[in-house]
Short mmCIF file of N, CA and C in Angstrom, two decimals:
data_model
loop_
_atom_site.label_atom_id
_atom_site.label_comp_id
_atom_site.label_asym_id
_atom_site.label_seq_id
_atom_site.Cartn_x
_atom_site.Cartn_y
_atom_site.Cartn_z
N MET A 1 0.85 -1.18 0.00
CA MET A 1 0.00 0.00 0.00
C MET A 1 0.89 1.23 0.00
N PRO A 2 0.58 2.25 -0.82
CA PRO A 2 1.40 3.45 -0.87
C PRO A 2 1.37 4.18 0.47
N ASN A 3 2.44 4.91 0.73
CA ASN A 3 2.51 5.69 1.96
C ASN A 3 1.62 6.92 1.84
N SER A 4 0.89 7.21 2.91
CA SER A 4 0.10 8.44 2.95
C SER A 4 1.01 9.56 3.44
N ILE A 5 0.77 10.77 2.99
CA ILE A 5 1.61 11.88 3.41
C ILE A 5 1.11 12.44 4.73
N PRO A 6 2.03 12.94 5.56
CA PRO A 6 1.62 13.56 6.81
C PRO A 6 0.71 14.75 6.52
N GLY A 7 -0.28 14.93 7.33
CA GLY A 7 -1.17 16.07 7.19
C GLY A 7 -2.36 15.82 6.29
N VAL A 8 -2.28 14.81 5.42
CA VAL A 8 -3.40 14.56 4.53
C VAL A 8 -4.58 14.02 5.31
N ALA A 9 -4.33 13.24 6.36
CA ALA A 9 -5.43 12.73 7.17
C ALA A 9 -6.23 13.89 7.75
N ALA A 10 -5.55 14.93 8.17
CA ALA A 10 -6.24 16.11 8.69
C ALA A 10 -7.03 16.79 7.58
N VAL A 11 -6.46 16.84 6.39
CA VAL A 11 -7.16 17.44 5.26
C VAL A 11 -8.40 16.63 4.94
N VAL A 12 -8.28 15.30 4.92
CA VAL A 12 -9.42 14.44 4.63
C VAL A 12 -10.46 14.59 5.73
N ALA A 13 -10.01 14.62 6.98
CA ALA A 13 -10.95 14.79 8.09
C ALA A 13 -11.68 16.12 7.96
N SER A 14 -10.96 17.16 7.58
CA SER A 14 -11.60 18.46 7.38
C SER A 14 -12.63 18.38 6.26
N GLY A 15 -12.30 17.63 5.22
CA GLY A 15 -13.25 17.45 4.12
C GLY A 15 -14.51 16.75 4.58
N VAL A 16 -14.37 15.79 5.48
CA VAL A 16 -15.54 15.10 6.02
C VAL A 16 -16.38 16.07 6.84
N ILE A 17 -15.72 16.94 7.60
CA ILE A 17 -16.45 17.95 8.36
C ILE A 17 -17.20 18.87 7.41
N VAL A 18 -16.55 19.28 6.34
CA VAL A 18 -17.21 20.14 5.36
C VAL A 18 -18.38 19.40 4.74
N LEU A 19 -18.22 18.11 4.44
CA LEU A 19 -19.32 17.33 3.88
C LEU A 19 -20.49 17.36 4.84
N ALA A 20 -20.23 17.18 6.14
CA ALA A 20 -21.31 17.21 7.12
C ALA A 20 -22.01 18.56 7.12
N LEU A 21 -21.25 19.63 7.03
CA LEU A 21 -21.85 20.96 6.97
C LEU A 21 -22.70 21.13 5.73
N LEU A 22 -22.19 20.68 4.61
CA LEU A 22 -22.90 20.85 3.35
C LEU A 22 -24.08 19.90 3.22
N ALA A 23 -24.06 18.81 3.98
CA ALA A 23 -25.16 17.85 3.93
C ALA A 23 -26.34 18.31 4.78
N GLY A 24 -26.22 19.45 5.42
CA GLY A 24 -27.35 19.98 6.16
C GLY A 24 -27.31 19.66 7.64
N CYS A 25 -26.21 19.17 8.16
CA CYS A 25 -26.11 18.84 9.57
C CYS A 25 -25.94 20.09 10.43
N SER A 26 -25.63 21.20 9.83
CA SER A 26 -25.46 22.44 10.58
C SER A 26 -26.80 23.17 10.64
N ALA A 27 -27.25 23.45 11.84
CA ALA A 27 -28.54 24.12 12.01
C ALA A 27 -28.39 25.64 12.03
N ALA A 28 -27.19 26.15 11.93
CA ALA A 28 -26.95 27.58 12.04
C ALA A 28 -27.71 28.37 10.98
N THR A 29 -27.58 28.02 9.73
CA THR A 29 -28.24 28.72 8.64
C THR A 29 -28.77 27.69 7.65
N PRO A 30 -29.93 27.12 7.93
CA PRO A 30 -30.43 26.09 7.02
C PRO A 30 -30.82 26.70 5.67
N VAL A 31 -30.73 25.88 4.66
CA VAL A 31 -31.15 26.29 3.32
C VAL A 31 -32.67 26.21 3.29
N PRO A 32 -33.35 27.28 2.87
CA PRO A 32 -34.81 27.24 2.86
C PRO A 32 -35.34 26.24 1.84
N PRO A 33 -36.48 25.62 2.12
CA PRO A 33 -37.07 24.72 1.13
C PRO A 33 -37.32 25.48 -0.16
N GLY A 34 -37.06 24.84 -1.27
CA GLY A 34 -37.27 25.47 -2.56
C GLY A 34 -36.21 26.48 -2.94
N ALA A 35 -35.08 26.47 -2.27
CA ALA A 35 -34.00 27.41 -2.58
C ALA A 35 -33.53 27.20 -4.02
N THR A 36 -33.18 28.29 -4.66
CA THR A 36 -32.67 28.20 -6.03
C THR A 36 -31.22 27.74 -6.01
N ASP A 37 -30.72 27.33 -7.17
CA ASP A 37 -29.31 26.95 -7.27
C ASP A 37 -28.40 28.10 -6.85
N THR A 38 -28.77 29.33 -7.20
CA THR A 38 -27.97 30.50 -6.84
C THR A 38 -27.93 30.68 -5.32
N GLU A 39 -29.07 30.49 -4.65
CA GLU A 39 -29.11 30.60 -3.19
C GLU A 39 -28.29 29.50 -2.53
N VAL A 40 -28.40 28.29 -3.07
CA VAL A 40 -27.63 27.17 -2.53
C VAL A 40 -26.14 27.41 -2.75
N ASP A 41 -25.78 27.92 -3.92
CA ASP A 41 -24.38 28.20 -4.22
C ASP A 41 -23.81 29.23 -3.24
N ALA A 42 -24.57 30.26 -2.92
CA ALA A 42 -24.12 31.27 -1.95
C ALA A 42 -23.96 30.65 -0.57
N TYR A 43 -24.87 29.77 -0.19
CA TYR A 43 -24.80 29.07 1.10
C TYR A 43 -23.52 28.23 1.17
N ILE A 44 -23.26 27.47 0.12
CA ILE A 44 -22.07 26.61 0.08
C ILE A 44 -20.80 27.46 0.14
N ALA A 45 -20.77 28.54 -0.62
CA ALA A 45 -19.60 29.42 -0.61
C ALA A 45 -19.34 29.95 0.80
N SER A 46 -20.39 30.34 1.51
CA SER A 46 -20.19 30.86 2.87
C SER A 46 -19.66 29.78 3.80
N LYS A 47 -20.14 28.55 3.66
CA LYS A 47 -19.66 27.45 4.50
C LYS A 47 -18.20 27.13 4.19
N LEU A 48 -17.83 27.17 2.92
CA LEU A 48 -16.46 26.82 2.54
C LEU A 48 -15.47 27.94 2.84
N ASN A 49 -15.93 29.17 3.01
CA ASN A 49 -15.01 30.26 3.36
C ASN A 49 -14.31 29.98 4.69
N SER A 50 -15.04 29.45 5.67
CA SER A 50 -14.42 29.11 6.96
C SER A 50 -13.38 28.03 6.79
N TYR A 51 -13.69 27.04 5.97
CA TYR A 51 -12.74 25.96 5.72
C TYR A 51 -11.49 26.52 5.02
N TRP A 52 -11.70 27.41 4.06
CA TRP A 52 -10.57 28.02 3.35
C TRP A 52 -9.68 28.76 4.35
N GLN A 53 -10.27 29.50 5.26
CA GLN A 53 -9.49 30.24 6.26
C GLN A 53 -8.68 29.28 7.13
N SER A 54 -9.25 28.13 7.48
CA SER A 54 -8.52 27.18 8.33
C SER A 54 -7.32 26.57 7.60
N ILE A 55 -7.45 26.31 6.30
CA ILE A 55 -6.32 25.71 5.59
C ILE A 55 -5.30 26.74 5.14
N GLN A 56 -5.68 28.00 5.17
CA GLN A 56 -4.76 29.06 4.75
C GLN A 56 -4.29 29.90 5.94
N SER A 57 -4.39 29.37 7.15
CA SER A 57 -4.01 30.15 8.32
C SER A 57 -2.58 30.68 8.15
N GLY A 58 -2.40 31.93 8.48
CA GLY A 58 -1.09 32.56 8.35
C GLY A 58 -0.81 33.08 6.96
N ARG A 59 -1.76 33.00 6.05
CA ARG A 59 -1.55 33.46 4.68
C ARG A 59 -2.50 34.62 4.35
N LEU A 60 -2.47 35.65 5.16
CA LEU A 60 -3.32 36.82 4.93
C LEU A 60 -2.75 37.67 3.81
N THR A 61 -3.64 38.35 3.10
CA THR A 61 -3.21 39.30 2.09
C THR A 61 -2.70 40.55 2.79
N ALA A 62 -2.14 41.49 2.04
CA ALA A 62 -1.58 42.71 2.62
C ALA A 62 -2.63 43.49 3.41
N ASP A 63 -3.91 43.42 3.01
CA ASP A 63 -4.95 44.15 3.73
C ASP A 63 -5.58 43.32 4.86
N GLY A 64 -4.97 42.17 5.19
CA GLY A 64 -5.43 41.38 6.33
C GLY A 64 -6.57 40.44 6.05
N HIS A 65 -6.83 40.13 4.81
CA HIS A 65 -7.91 39.21 4.45
C HIS A 65 -7.34 37.92 3.87
N PHE A 66 -8.19 36.91 3.85
CA PHE A 66 -7.84 35.67 3.17
C PHE A 66 -8.30 35.79 1.73
N GLU A 67 -7.40 35.56 0.81
CA GLU A 67 -7.77 35.62 -0.60
C GLU A 67 -8.37 34.28 -1.00
N VAL A 68 -9.65 34.29 -1.31
CA VAL A 68 -10.36 33.06 -1.67
C VAL A 68 -10.38 32.96 -3.19
N PRO A 69 -9.93 31.83 -3.74
CA PRO A 69 -9.94 31.67 -5.20
C PRO A 69 -11.37 31.73 -5.75
N GLU A 70 -11.49 32.24 -6.96
CA GLU A 70 -12.79 32.25 -7.62
C GLU A 70 -13.02 30.89 -8.26
N VAL A 71 -13.88 30.11 -7.64
CA VAL A 71 -14.20 28.77 -8.13
C VAL A 71 -15.72 28.66 -8.15
N SER A 72 -16.27 28.20 -9.25
CA SER A 72 -17.71 28.06 -9.39
C SER A 72 -18.14 26.61 -9.24
N THR A 73 -19.39 26.44 -8.85
CA THR A 73 -19.95 25.10 -8.79
C THR A 73 -20.09 24.55 -10.20
N VAL A 74 -19.57 23.35 -10.41
CA VAL A 74 -19.72 22.67 -11.70
C VAL A 74 -21.00 21.86 -11.68
N ALA A 75 -21.19 21.11 -10.59
CA ALA A 75 -22.40 20.28 -10.42
C ALA A 75 -22.58 19.96 -8.95
N PHE A 76 -23.83 19.83 -8.54
CA PHE A 76 -24.12 19.39 -7.18
C PHE A 76 -24.04 17.87 -7.13
N THR A 77 -23.62 17.35 -5.98
CA THR A 77 -23.57 15.90 -5.78
C THR A 77 -24.57 15.53 -4.70
N THR A 78 -24.69 14.23 -4.45
CA THR A 78 -25.51 13.71 -3.37
C THR A 78 -24.56 13.05 -2.37
N PRO A 79 -25.03 12.76 -1.16
CA PRO A 79 -24.15 12.04 -0.23
C PRO A 79 -23.65 10.72 -0.81
N ASP A 80 -24.45 10.08 -1.67
CA ASP A 80 -24.04 8.80 -2.27
C ASP A 80 -22.99 8.94 -3.36
N THR A 81 -22.98 10.07 -4.07
CA THR A 81 -22.03 10.24 -5.18
C THR A 81 -20.83 11.11 -4.82
N TRP A 82 -20.89 11.77 -3.67
CA TRP A 82 -19.88 12.75 -3.30
C TRP A 82 -18.46 12.20 -3.34
N ALA A 83 -18.20 11.07 -2.68
CA ALA A 83 -16.83 10.54 -2.60
C ALA A 83 -16.29 10.19 -3.98
N THR A 84 -17.12 9.60 -4.83
CA THR A 84 -16.68 9.23 -6.18
C THR A 84 -16.30 10.47 -6.98
N VAL A 85 -17.14 11.49 -6.91
CA VAL A 85 -16.88 12.72 -7.65
C VAL A 85 -15.65 13.44 -7.10
N GLN A 86 -15.52 13.51 -5.78
CA GLN A 86 -14.35 14.15 -5.18
C GLN A 86 -13.07 13.43 -5.58
N THR A 87 -13.10 12.10 -5.55
CA THR A 87 -11.92 11.31 -5.93
C THR A 87 -11.53 11.60 -7.37
N SER A 88 -12.50 11.62 -8.27
CA SER A 88 -12.21 11.91 -9.68
C SER A 88 -11.62 13.30 -9.85
N CYS A 89 -12.17 14.27 -9.14
CA CYS A 89 -11.68 15.65 -9.23
C CYS A 89 -10.24 15.74 -8.72
N LEU A 90 -9.97 15.10 -7.58
CA LEU A 90 -8.62 15.13 -7.02
C LEU A 90 -7.62 14.43 -7.94
N GLN A 91 -8.04 13.34 -8.56
CA GLN A 91 -7.16 12.65 -9.51
C GLN A 91 -6.87 13.54 -10.71
N ALA A 92 -7.87 14.29 -11.16
CA ALA A 92 -7.66 15.22 -12.28
C ALA A 92 -6.69 16.33 -11.89
N ALA A 93 -6.60 16.63 -10.59
CA ALA A 93 -5.67 17.65 -10.10
C ALA A 93 -4.26 17.08 -9.89
N GLY A 94 -4.08 15.79 -10.19
CA GLY A 94 -2.76 15.18 -10.10
C GLY A 94 -2.48 14.44 -8.81
N LEU A 95 -3.51 14.20 -8.01
CA LEU A 95 -3.33 13.49 -6.75
C LEU A 95 -3.75 12.03 -6.88
N GLN A 96 -3.07 11.16 -6.16
CA GLN A 96 -3.47 9.76 -6.12
C GLN A 96 -4.48 9.61 -5.00
N ALA A 97 -5.75 9.77 -5.35
CA ALA A 97 -6.84 9.69 -4.38
C ALA A 97 -7.66 8.44 -4.67
N ARG A 98 -8.26 7.91 -3.60
CA ARG A 98 -9.14 6.74 -3.77
C ARG A 98 -10.22 6.79 -2.71
N GLU A 99 -11.32 6.12 -3.02
CA GLU A 99 -12.44 6.06 -2.08
C GLU A 99 -12.15 5.05 -0.98
N ILE A 100 -12.56 5.41 0.22
CA ILE A 100 -12.53 4.49 1.35
C ILE A 100 -13.69 4.80 2.28
N SER A 101 -14.44 3.80 2.64
CA SER A 101 -15.50 3.92 3.66
C SER A 101 -16.40 5.14 3.49
N GLY A 102 -16.88 5.40 2.29
CA GLY A 102 -17.77 6.52 2.05
C GLY A 102 -17.09 7.87 1.95
N GLY A 103 -15.77 7.87 2.04
CA GLY A 103 -15.01 9.11 1.89
C GLY A 103 -13.88 8.87 0.92
N PHE A 104 -12.75 9.51 1.15
CA PHE A 104 -11.61 9.31 0.27
C PHE A 104 -10.33 9.55 1.04
N THR A 105 -9.24 9.11 0.47
CA THR A 105 -7.92 9.38 1.02
C THR A 105 -7.01 9.77 -0.13
N ILE A 106 -5.97 10.50 0.19
CA ILE A 106 -4.96 10.88 -0.79
C ILE A 106 -3.69 10.13 -0.41
N ASP A 107 -3.27 9.21 -1.27
CA ASP A 107 -2.11 8.38 -0.98
C ASP A 107 -0.79 9.07 -1.31
N ASP A 108 -0.77 9.82 -2.39
CA ASP A 108 0.48 10.42 -2.83
C ASP A 108 0.19 11.78 -3.45
N PRO A 109 0.81 12.83 -2.92
CA PRO A 109 0.56 14.16 -3.45
C PRO A 109 1.38 14.49 -4.70
N GLY A 110 2.19 13.55 -5.14
CA GLY A 110 3.06 13.86 -6.27
C GLY A 110 4.01 14.98 -5.90
N ASP A 111 4.10 15.98 -6.74
CA ASP A 111 5.01 17.10 -6.50
C ASP A 111 4.35 18.24 -5.72
N LEU A 112 3.12 18.05 -5.26
CA LEU A 112 2.40 19.12 -4.57
C LEU A 112 2.76 19.17 -3.09
N ASP A 113 2.91 20.39 -2.56
CA ASP A 113 3.13 20.53 -1.12
C ASP A 113 1.78 20.51 -0.40
N ALA A 114 1.80 20.55 0.93
CA ALA A 114 0.57 20.43 1.72
C ALA A 114 -0.43 21.53 1.39
N THR A 115 0.04 22.75 1.14
CA THR A 115 -0.86 23.85 0.80
C THR A 115 -1.53 23.60 -0.54
N ALA A 116 -0.78 23.11 -1.51
CA ALA A 116 -1.35 22.82 -2.83
C ALA A 116 -2.36 21.67 -2.74
N VAL A 117 -2.08 20.68 -1.90
CA VAL A 117 -3.02 19.57 -1.71
C VAL A 117 -4.32 20.10 -1.10
N SER A 118 -4.20 20.94 -0.07
CA SER A 118 -5.38 21.52 0.57
C SER A 118 -6.16 22.39 -0.40
N THR A 119 -5.46 23.15 -1.22
CA THR A 119 -6.12 24.00 -2.20
C THR A 119 -6.85 23.16 -3.24
N ALA A 120 -6.23 22.07 -3.69
CA ALA A 120 -6.89 21.18 -4.65
C ALA A 120 -8.14 20.57 -4.03
N GLN A 121 -8.05 20.17 -2.77
CA GLN A 121 -9.22 19.59 -2.12
C GLN A 121 -10.32 20.63 -1.96
N TRP A 122 -9.96 21.84 -1.53
CA TRP A 122 -10.96 22.90 -1.38
C TRP A 122 -11.63 23.19 -2.72
N THR A 123 -10.83 23.25 -3.78
CA THR A 123 -11.37 23.52 -5.11
C THR A 123 -12.37 22.45 -5.52
N CYS A 124 -12.03 21.19 -5.28
CA CYS A 124 -12.96 20.10 -5.61
C CYS A 124 -14.23 20.17 -4.77
N LEU A 125 -14.09 20.49 -3.48
CA LEU A 125 -15.26 20.65 -2.63
C LEU A 125 -16.16 21.76 -3.15
N ARG A 126 -15.54 22.84 -3.61
CA ARG A 126 -16.31 23.99 -4.12
C ARG A 126 -16.96 23.68 -5.46
N GLN A 127 -16.27 22.93 -6.32
CA GLN A 127 -16.80 22.62 -7.64
C GLN A 127 -17.92 21.57 -7.59
N TYR A 128 -17.82 20.63 -6.66
CA TYR A 128 -18.76 19.51 -6.60
C TYR A 128 -19.30 19.31 -5.18
N PRO A 129 -20.06 20.29 -4.68
CA PRO A 129 -20.57 20.17 -3.31
C PRO A 129 -21.80 19.26 -3.23
N VAL A 130 -22.07 18.78 -2.02
CA VAL A 130 -23.30 18.05 -1.77
C VAL A 130 -24.44 19.08 -1.75
N ASP A 131 -25.49 18.79 -2.48
CA ASP A 131 -26.65 19.67 -2.50
C ASP A 131 -27.36 19.57 -1.15
N PRO A 132 -27.44 20.65 -0.38
CA PRO A 132 -28.03 20.58 0.96
C PRO A 132 -29.55 20.63 0.99
N ARG A 133 -30.18 20.66 -0.17
CA ARG A 133 -31.65 20.75 -0.18
C ARG A 133 -32.31 19.43 0.08
#
């Protein structure tokens, strides 16, 4: 079995936490019934901003903000398809990712450092979120 890189377990665990948030387990700001794709997209973006800040800690811009990449939703997923879609997205980003137990793991980051791995994961989460409706 390939060696997993240090810190990826934390990244994967964070992804699972984000999945839980996007799956509607957070009661803080529920998505209203009948929400449009635009409303859901704004909800997902707000949830992922906190995750982005956690993976980019210490990387503030000159004006003291976290620079969030402009990434759009490509397609919504379901809890059943999420891991498969995330794995495919991460593989397209050059990572050796595979599904395990309803989630995924990254076995080899290739030439990417931990920040690049986290950024690739965040990008995939943003492009293919679980639809919280």
